[in-house]
mmCIF file with all atom_site columns, C-alpha atoms in Angstrom:
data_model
loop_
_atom_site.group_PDB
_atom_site.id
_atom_site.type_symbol
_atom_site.label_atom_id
_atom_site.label_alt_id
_atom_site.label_comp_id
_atom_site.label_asym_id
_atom_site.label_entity_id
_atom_site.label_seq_id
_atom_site.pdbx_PDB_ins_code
_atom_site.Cartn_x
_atom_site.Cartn_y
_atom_site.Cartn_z
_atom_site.occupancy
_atom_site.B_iso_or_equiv
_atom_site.pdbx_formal_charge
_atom_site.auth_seq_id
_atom_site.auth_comp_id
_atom_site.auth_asym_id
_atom_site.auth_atom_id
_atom_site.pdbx_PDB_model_num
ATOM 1   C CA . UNK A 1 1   ? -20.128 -0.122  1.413   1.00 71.00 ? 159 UNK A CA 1
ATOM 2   C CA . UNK A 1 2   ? -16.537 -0.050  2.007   1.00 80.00 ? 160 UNK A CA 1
ATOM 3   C CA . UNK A 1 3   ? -14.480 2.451   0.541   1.00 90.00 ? 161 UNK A CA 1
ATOM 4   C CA . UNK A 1 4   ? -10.408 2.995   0.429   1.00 95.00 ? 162 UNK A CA 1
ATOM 5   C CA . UNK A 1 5   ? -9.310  6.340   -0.661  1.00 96.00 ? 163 UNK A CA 1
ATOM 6   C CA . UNK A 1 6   ? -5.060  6.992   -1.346  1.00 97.00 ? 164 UNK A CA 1
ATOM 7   C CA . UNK A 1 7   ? -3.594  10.297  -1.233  1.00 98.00 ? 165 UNK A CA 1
ATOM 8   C CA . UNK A 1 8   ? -0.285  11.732  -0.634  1.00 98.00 ? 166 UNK A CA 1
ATOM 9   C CA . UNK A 1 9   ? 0.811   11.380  -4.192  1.00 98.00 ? 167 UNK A CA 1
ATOM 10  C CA . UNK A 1 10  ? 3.050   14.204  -6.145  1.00 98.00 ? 168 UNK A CA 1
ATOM 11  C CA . UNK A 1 11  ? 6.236   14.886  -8.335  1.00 98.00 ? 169 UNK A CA 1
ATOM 12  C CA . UNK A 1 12  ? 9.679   14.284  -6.537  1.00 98.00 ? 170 UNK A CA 1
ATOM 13  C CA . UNK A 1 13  ? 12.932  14.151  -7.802  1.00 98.00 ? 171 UNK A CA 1
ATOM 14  C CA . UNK A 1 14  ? 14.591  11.575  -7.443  1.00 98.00 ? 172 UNK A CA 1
ATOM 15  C CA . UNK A 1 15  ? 16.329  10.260  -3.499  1.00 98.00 ? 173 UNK A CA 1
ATOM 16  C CA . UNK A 1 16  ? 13.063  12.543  -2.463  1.00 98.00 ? 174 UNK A CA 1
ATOM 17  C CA . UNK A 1 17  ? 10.494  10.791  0.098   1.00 98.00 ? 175 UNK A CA 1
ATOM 18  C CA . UNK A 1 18  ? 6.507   10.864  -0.184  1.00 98.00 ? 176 UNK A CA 1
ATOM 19  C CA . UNK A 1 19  ? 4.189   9.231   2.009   1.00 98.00 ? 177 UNK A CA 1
ATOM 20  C CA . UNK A 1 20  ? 1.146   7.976   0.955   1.00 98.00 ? 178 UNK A CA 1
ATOM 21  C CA . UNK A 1 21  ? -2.146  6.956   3.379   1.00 98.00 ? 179 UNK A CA 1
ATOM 22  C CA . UNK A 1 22  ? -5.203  4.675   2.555   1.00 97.00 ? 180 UNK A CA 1
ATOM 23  C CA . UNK A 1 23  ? -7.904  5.890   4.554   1.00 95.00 ? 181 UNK A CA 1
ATOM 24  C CA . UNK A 1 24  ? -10.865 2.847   4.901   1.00 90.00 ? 182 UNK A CA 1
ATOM 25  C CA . UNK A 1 25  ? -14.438 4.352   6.008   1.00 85.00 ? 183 UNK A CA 1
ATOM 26  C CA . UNK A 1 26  ? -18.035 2.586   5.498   1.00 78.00 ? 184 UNK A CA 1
ATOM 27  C CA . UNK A 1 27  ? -20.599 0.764   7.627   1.00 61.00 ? 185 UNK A CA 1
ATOM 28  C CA . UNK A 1 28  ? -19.031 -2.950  8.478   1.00 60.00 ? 186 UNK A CA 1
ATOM 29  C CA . UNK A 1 29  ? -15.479 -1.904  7.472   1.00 62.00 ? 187 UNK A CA 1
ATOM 30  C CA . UNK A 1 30  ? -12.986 -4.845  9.427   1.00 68.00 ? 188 UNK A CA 1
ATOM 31  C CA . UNK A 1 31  ? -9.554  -6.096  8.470   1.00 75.00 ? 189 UNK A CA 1
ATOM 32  C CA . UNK A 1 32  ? -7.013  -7.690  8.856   1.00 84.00 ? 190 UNK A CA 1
ATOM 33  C CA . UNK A 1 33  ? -4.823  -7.562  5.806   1.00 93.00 ? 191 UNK A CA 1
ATOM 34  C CA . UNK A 1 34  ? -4.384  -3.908  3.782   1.00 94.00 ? 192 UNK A CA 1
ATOM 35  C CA . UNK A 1 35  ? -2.074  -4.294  0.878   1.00 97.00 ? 193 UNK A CA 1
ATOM 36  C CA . UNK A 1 36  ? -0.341  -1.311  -1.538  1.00 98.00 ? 194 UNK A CA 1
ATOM 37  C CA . UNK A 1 37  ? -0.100  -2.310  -5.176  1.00 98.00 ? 195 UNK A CA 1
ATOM 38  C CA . UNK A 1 38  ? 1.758   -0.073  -8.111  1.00 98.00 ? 196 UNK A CA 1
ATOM 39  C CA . UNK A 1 39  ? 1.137   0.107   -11.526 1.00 98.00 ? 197 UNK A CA 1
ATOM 40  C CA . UNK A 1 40  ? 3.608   1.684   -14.152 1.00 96.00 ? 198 UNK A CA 1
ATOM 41  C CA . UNK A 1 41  ? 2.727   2.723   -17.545 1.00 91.00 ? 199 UNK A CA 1
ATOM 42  C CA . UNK A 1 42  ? 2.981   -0.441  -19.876 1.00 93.00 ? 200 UNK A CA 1
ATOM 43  C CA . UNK A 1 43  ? 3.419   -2.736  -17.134 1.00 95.00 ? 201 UNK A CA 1
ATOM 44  C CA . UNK A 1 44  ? 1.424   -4.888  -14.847 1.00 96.00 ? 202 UNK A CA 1
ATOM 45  C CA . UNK A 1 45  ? 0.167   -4.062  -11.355 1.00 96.00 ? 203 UNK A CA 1
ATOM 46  C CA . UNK A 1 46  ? 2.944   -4.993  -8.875  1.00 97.00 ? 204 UNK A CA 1
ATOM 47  C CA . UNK A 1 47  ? 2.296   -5.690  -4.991  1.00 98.00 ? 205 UNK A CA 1
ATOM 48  C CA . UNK A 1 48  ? 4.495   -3.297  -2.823  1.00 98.00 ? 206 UNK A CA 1
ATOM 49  C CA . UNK A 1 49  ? 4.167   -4.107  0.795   1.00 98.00 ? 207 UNK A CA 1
ATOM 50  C CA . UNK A 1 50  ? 1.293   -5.210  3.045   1.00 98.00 ? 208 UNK A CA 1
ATOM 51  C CA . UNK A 1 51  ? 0.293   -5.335  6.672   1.00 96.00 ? 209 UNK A CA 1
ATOM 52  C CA . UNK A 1 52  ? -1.041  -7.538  9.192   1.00 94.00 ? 210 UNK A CA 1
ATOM 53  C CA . UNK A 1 53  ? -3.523  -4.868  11.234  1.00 89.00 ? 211 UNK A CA 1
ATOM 54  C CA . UNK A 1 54  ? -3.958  -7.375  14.392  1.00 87.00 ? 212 UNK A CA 1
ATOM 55  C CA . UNK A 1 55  ? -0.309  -8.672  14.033  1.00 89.00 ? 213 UNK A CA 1
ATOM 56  C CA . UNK A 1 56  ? 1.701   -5.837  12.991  1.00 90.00 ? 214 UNK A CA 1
ATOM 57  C CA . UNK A 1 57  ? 3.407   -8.517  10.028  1.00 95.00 ? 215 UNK A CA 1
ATOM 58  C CA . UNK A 1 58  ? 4.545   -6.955  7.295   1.00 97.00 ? 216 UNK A CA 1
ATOM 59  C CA . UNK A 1 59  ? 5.853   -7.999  3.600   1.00 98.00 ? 217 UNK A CA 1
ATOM 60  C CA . UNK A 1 60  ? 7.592   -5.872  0.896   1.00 98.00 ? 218 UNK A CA 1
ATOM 61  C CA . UNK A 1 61  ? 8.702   -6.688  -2.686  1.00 98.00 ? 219 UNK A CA 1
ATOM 62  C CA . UNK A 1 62  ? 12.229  -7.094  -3.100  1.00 98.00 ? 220 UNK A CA 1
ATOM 63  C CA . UNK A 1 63  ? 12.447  -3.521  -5.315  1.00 97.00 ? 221 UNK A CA 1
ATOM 64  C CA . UNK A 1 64  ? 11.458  -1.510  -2.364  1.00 98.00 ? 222 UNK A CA 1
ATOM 65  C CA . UNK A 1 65  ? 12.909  -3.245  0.610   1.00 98.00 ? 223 UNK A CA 1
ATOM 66  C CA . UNK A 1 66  ? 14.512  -0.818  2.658   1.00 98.00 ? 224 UNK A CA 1
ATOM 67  C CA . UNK A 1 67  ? 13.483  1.996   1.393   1.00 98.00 ? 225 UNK A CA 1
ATOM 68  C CA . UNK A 1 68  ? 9.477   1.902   1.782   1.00 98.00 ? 226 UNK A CA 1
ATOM 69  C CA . UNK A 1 69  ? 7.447   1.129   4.772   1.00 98.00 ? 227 UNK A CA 1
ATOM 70  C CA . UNK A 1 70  ? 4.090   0.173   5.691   1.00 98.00 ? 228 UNK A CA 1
ATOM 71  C CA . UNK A 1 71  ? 2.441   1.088   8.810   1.00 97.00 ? 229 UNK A CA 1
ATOM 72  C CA . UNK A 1 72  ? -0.613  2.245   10.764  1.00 94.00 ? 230 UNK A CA 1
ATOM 73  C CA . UNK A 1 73  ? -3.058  4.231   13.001  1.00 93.00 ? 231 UNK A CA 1
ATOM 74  C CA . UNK A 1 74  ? -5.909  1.850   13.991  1.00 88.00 ? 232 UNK A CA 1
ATOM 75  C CA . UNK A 1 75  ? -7.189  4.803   15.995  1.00 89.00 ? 233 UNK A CA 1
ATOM 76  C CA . UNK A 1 76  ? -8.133  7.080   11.565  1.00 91.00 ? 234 UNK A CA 1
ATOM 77  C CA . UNK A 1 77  ? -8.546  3.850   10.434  1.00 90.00 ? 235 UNK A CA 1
ATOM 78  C CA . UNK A 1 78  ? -5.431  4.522   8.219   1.00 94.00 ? 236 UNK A CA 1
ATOM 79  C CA . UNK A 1 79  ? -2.501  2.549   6.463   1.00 96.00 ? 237 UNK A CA 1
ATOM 80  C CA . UNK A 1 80  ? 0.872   4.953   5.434   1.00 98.00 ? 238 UNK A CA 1
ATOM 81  C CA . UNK A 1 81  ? 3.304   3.859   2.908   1.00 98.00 ? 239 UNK A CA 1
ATOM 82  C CA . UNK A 1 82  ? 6.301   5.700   3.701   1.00 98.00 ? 240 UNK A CA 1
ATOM 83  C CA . UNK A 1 83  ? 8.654   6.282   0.284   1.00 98.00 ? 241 UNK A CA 1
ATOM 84  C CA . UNK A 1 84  ? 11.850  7.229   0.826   1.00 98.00 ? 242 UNK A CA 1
ATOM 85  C CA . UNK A 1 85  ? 15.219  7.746   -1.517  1.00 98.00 ? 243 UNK A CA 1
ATOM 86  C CA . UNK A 1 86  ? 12.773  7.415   -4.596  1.00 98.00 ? 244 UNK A CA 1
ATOM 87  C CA . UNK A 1 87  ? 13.851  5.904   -7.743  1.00 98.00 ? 245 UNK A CA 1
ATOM 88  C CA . UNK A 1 88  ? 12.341  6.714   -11.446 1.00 97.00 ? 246 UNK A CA 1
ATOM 89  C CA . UNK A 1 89  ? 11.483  3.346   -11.652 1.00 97.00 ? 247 UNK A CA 1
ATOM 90  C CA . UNK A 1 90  ? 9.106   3.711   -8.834  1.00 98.00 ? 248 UNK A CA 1
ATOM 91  C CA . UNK A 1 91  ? 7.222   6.220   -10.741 1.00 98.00 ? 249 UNK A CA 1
ATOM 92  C CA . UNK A 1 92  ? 3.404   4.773   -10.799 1.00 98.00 ? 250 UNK A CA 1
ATOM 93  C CA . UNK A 1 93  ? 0.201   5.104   -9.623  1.00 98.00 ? 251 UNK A CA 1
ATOM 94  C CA . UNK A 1 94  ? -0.136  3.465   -6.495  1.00 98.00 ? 252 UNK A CA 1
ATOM 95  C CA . UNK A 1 95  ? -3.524  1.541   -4.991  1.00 98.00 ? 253 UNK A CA 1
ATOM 96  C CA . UNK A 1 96  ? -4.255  0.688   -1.841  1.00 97.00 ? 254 UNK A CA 1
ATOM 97  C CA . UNK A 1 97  ? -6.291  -2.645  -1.166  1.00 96.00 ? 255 UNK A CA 1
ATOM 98  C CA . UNK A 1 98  ? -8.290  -4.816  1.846   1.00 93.00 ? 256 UNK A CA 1
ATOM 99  C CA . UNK A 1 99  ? -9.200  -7.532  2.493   1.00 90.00 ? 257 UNK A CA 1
ATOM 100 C CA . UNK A 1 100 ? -12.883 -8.170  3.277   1.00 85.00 ? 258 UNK A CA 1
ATOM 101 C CA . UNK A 1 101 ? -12.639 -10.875 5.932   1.00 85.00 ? 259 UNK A CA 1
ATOM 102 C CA . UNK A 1 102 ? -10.787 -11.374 9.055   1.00 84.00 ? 260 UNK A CA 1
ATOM 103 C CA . UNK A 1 103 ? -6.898  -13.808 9.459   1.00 88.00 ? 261 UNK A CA 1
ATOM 104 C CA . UNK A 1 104 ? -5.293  -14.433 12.223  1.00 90.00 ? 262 UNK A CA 1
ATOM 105 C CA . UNK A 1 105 ? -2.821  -12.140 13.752  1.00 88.00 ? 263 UNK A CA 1
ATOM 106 C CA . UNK A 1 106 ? 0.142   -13.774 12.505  1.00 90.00 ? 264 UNK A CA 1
ATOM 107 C CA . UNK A 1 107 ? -0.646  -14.252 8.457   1.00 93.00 ? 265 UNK A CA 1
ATOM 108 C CA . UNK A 1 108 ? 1.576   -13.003 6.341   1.00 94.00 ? 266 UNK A CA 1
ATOM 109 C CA . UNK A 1 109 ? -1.113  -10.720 4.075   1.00 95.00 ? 267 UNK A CA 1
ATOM 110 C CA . UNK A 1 110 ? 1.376   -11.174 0.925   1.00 95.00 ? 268 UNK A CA 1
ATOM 111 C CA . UNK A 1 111 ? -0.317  -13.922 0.420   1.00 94.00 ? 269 UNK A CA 1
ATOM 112 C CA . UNK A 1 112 ? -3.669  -12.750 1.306   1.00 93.00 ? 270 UNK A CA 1
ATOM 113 C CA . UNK A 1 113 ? -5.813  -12.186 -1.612  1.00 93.00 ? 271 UNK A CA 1
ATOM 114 C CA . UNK A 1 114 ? -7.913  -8.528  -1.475  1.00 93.00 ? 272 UNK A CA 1
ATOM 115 C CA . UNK A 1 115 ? -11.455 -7.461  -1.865  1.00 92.00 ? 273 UNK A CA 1
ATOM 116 C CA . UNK A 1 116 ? -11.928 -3.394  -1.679  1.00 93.00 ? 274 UNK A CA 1
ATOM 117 C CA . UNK A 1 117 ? -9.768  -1.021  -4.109  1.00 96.00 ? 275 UNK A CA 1
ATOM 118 C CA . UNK A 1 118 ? -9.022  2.707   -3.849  1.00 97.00 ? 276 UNK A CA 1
ATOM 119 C CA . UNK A 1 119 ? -9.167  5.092   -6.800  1.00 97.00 ? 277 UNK A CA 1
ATOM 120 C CA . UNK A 1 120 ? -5.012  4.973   -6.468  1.00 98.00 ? 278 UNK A CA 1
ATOM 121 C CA . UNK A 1 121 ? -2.784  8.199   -6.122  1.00 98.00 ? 279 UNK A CA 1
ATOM 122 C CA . UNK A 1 122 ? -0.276  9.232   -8.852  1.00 98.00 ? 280 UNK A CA 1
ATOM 123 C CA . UNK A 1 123 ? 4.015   9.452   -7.939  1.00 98.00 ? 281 UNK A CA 1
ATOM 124 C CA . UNK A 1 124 ? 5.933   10.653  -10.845 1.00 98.00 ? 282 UNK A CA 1
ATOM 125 C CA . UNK A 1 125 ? 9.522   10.506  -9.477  1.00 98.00 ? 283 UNK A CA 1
ATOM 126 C CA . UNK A 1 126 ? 11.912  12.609  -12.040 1.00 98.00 ? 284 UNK A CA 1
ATOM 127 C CA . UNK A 1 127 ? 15.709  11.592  -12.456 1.00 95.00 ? 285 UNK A CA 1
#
């Protein structure tokens, strides 16, 4: 049984950084495509940015280009979602997700649909 579990989440003011990590563990765990996804209180989920493990591609949405970024340590079996100059509008809670089977170094995982869920991690950012 795979499991995903997020942490890193807190209270920040806002133009404060967090960053978050998805740590995957269970027997058979493989792949390719790990995705972070937000949801805000009355909206719908949102996908934030993903990563290509074996290719190193990586996709965000529009609202957090160049300000968050995805990366990771193959070696803790980890993805990071770094958060930086935080808006109020950012302010959800925040899943991580994977895919359960195997793509080709250079897919774009945006596009990937996703299999395994975390619990998600809470980011309140104040104004």
């Amino acid at each position: 049984q795979v499991q995903l579990a997020e942490s890193g989440g807190g209270s920040v003011q806002a133009g404060g950084s967090l960053r978050l990590s998805c740590v995957a563990s269970g027997a058979g765990y493989s792949t390719s495509c790990v995705a972070w996804f937000r949801r805000a209180p009355g909206k719908g989920r949102e996908g934030v940015a993903t990563i290509n493990i074996g290719g190193g591609i990586t996709h965000y949405a529009d609202s957090v280009k160049g300000r968050f970024t995805i990366s990771q340590d193959n070696a803790k079996n980890t993805v990071y979602l770094q958060m930086n100059s935080l808006k109020p509008e950012d302010t959800a809670m925040y899943y991580c997700a994977a895919r359960a089977t195997r793509v080709e170094g250079g897919v774009d995982c945006w596009y990937q649909s996703v299999d395994y869920w975390g619990q998600g991690t809470q980011v309140t950012v104040s104004s």
